[in-house]
Coordinates of C-alpha atoms in Angstrom, one line a residue:
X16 CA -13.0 -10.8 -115.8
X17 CA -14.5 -12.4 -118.9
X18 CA -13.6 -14.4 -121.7
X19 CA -15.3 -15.6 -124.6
X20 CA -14.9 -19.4 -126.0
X21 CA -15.8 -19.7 -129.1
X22 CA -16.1 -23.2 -129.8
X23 CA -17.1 -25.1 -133.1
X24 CA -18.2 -28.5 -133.9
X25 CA -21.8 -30.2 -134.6
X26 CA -21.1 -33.1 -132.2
X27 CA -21.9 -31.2 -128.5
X28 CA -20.8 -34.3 -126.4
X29 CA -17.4 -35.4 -128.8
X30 CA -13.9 -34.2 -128.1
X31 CA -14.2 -30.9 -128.7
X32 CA -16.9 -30.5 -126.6
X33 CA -15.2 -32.2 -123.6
X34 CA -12.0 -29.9 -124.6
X35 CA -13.8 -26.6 -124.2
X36 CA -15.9 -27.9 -120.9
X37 CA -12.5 -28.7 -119.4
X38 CA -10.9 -25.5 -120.0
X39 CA -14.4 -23.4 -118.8
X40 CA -13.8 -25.3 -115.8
X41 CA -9.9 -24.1 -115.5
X42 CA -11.3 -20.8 -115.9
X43 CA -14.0 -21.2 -113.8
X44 CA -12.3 -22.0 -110.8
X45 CA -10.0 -19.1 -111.5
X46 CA -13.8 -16.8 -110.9
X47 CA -13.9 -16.0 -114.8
X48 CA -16.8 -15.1 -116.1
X49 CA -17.9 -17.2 -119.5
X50 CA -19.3 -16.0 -122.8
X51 CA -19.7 -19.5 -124.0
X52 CA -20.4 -19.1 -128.3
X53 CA -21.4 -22.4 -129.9
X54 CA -20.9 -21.1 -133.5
X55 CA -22.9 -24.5 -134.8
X56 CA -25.7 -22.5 -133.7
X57 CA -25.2 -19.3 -135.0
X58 CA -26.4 -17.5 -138.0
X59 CA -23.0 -17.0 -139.6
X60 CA -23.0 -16.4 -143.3
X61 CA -19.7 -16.6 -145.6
X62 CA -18.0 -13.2 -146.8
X63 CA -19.5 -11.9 -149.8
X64 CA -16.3 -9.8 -150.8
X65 CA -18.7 -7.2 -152.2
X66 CA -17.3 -4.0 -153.2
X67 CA -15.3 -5.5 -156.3
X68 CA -13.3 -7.6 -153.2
X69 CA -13.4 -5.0 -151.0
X70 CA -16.1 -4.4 -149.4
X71 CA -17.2 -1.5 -146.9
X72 CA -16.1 -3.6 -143.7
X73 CA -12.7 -1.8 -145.5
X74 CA -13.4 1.6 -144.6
X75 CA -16.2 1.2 -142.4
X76 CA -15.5 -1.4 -139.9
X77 CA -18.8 -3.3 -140.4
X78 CA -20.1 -5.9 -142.6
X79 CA -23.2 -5.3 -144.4
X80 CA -24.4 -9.1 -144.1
X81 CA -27.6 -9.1 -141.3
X82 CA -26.7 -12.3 -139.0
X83 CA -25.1 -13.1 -136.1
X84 CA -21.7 -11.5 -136.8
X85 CA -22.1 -8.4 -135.4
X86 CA -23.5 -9.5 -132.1
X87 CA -20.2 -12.3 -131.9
X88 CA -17.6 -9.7 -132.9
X89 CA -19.1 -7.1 -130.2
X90 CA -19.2 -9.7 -127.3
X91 CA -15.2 -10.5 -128.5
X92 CA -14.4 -7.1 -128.2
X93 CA -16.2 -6.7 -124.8
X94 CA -14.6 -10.0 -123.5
X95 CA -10.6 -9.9 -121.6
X96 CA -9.7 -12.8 -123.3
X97 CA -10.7 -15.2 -125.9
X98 CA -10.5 -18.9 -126.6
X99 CA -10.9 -20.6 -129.7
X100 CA -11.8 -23.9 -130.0
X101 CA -12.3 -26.0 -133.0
X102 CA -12.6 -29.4 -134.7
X103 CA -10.7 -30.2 -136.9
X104 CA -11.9 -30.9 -140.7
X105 CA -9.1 -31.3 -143.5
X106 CA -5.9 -29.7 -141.5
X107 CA -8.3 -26.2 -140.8
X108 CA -11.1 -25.0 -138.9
X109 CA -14.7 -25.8 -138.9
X110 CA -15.9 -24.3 -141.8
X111 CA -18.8 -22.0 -139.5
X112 CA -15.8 -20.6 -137.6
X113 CA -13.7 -20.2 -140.5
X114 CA -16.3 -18.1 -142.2
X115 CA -16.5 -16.1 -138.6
X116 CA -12.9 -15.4 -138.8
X117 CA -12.7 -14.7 -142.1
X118 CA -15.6 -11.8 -141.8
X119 CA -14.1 -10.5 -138.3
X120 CA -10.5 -10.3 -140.4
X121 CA -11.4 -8.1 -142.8
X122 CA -13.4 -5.8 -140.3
X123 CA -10.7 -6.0 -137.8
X124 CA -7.2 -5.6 -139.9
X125 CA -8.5 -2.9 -142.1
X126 CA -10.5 -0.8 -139.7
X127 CA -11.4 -1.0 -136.5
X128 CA -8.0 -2.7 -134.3
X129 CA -10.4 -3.5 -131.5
X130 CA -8.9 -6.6 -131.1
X131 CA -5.6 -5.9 -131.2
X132 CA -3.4 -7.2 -128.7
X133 CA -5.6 -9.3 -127.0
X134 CA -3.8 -12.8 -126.5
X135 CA -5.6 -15.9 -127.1
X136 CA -5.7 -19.6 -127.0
X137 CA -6.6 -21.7 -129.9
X138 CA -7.2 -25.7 -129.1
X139 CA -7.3 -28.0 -131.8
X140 CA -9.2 -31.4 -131.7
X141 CA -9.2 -33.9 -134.5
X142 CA -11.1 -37.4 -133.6
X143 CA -9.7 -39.1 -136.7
X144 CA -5.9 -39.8 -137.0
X145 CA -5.0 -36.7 -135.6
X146 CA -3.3 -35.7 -138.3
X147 CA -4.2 -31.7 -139.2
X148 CA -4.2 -30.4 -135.4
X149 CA -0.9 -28.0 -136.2
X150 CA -2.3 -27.0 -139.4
X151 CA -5.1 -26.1 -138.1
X152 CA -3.6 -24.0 -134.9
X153 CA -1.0 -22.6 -137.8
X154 CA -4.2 -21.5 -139.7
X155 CA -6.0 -19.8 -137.1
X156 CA -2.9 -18.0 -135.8
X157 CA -2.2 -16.5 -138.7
X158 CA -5.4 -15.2 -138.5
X159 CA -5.4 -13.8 -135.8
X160 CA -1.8 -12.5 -136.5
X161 CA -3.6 -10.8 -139.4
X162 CA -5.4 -8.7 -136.9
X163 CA -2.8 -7.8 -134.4
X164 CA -4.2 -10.7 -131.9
X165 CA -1.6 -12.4 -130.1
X166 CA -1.8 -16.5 -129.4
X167 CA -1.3 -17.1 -126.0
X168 CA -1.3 -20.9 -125.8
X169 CA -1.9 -23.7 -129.0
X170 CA -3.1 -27.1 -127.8
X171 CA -4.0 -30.2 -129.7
X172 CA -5.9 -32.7 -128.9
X173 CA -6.3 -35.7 -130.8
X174 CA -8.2 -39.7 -130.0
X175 CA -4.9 -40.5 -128.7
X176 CA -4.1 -38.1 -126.2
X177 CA -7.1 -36.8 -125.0
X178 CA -6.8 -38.9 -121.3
X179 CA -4.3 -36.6 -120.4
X180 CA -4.2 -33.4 -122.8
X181 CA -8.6 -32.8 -121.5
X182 CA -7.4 -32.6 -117.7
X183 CA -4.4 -30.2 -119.2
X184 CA -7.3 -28.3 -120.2
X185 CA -8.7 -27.4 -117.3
X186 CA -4.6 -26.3 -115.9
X187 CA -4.6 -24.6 -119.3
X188 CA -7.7 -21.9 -117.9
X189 CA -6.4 -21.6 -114.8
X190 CA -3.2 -20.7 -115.9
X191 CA -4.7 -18.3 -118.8
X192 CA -7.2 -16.8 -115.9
X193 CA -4.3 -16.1 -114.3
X194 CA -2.0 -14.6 -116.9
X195 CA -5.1 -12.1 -118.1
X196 CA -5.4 -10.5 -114.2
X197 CA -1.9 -10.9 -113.5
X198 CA -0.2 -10.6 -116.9
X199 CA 1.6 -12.0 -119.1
X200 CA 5.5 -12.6 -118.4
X201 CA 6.7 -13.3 -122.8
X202 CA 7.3 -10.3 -124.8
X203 CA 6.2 -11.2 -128.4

């Protein structure tokens, strides 16, 4: 079994950093296999909406922008489940991931379905006050809701709670590990 964490934020050894290593390790211990994606370091550009708004990724399923997308979205699709992980800037996503999403969306709702159904989980984790965390899991659910993905499990983690929601982390991936052999026991 495999999932892919998609994880975003420049600082690799902050908070969100230390919230995706602790749920890898959940999973990990479960015998997942990782696709770790560190979208800092991808080659994602931002939607174009050529095609008067449109654009072919409407009736095609592909965007025409040559980066890194089309190597992420296929390695989601591949993947049993998926975990996103963000920072949190202004109550949303990093804007790197956002403009990932956003691109995957449009290919994805209008066209292809290939993600449809798969459940998720989406971690939030804002160093500052703290303040945006829900926003910013209400954001990318909807997102994903766009494209018939399915949020699993929405966890925020803030400065202040971090010494005990990083080890829920890592009970967080074992429990998801579990739920994507086993299933999952909620009907939504």
């Amino acid at each position: 079994m495999k999932v892919a964490v998609v994880w975003s934020s420049p600082n690799t050894d902050g908070l969100t950093a230390s919230a995706k290593n602790n749920l890898i390790e959940g999973l990990k211990l479960k015998g997942v296999e990782i696709d770790e994606i560190h979208m800092n370091k991808m080659n994602i550009n931002h939607c174009k909406a050529c095609g008067n708004g449109w654009g072919t990724c409407n009736k095609t399923g592909e965007c025409l922008l040559k980066d890194d997308f089309a190597d992420i979205y296929r390695r989601l699709v591949e993947a049993d489940g998926i975990a996103f992980v963000s920072a949190v800037y202004w109550s949303d996503l990093t804007e790197c991931m956002k403009a990932f999403i956003d691109r995957m969306r449009r290919c994805e709702a209008t066209h292809n379905h290939y993600l449809a159904d798969k459940r998720c989980m989406l971690v939030a984790c804002a160093g500052g006050t703290g303040r945006g965390t829900i926003e910013c899991l209400k954001n990318m659910e909807l997102a994903l809701t766009h494209m018939g993905m399915r949020a699993y499990d929405r966890i925020p983690v803030v400065r202040f709670n971090k010494s005990y929601m990083l080890p829920a982390l890592k009970g967080a991936g074992e429990q998801y590990a579990e739920c994507l052999e086993n299933g999952f026991d909620m009907y939504y």
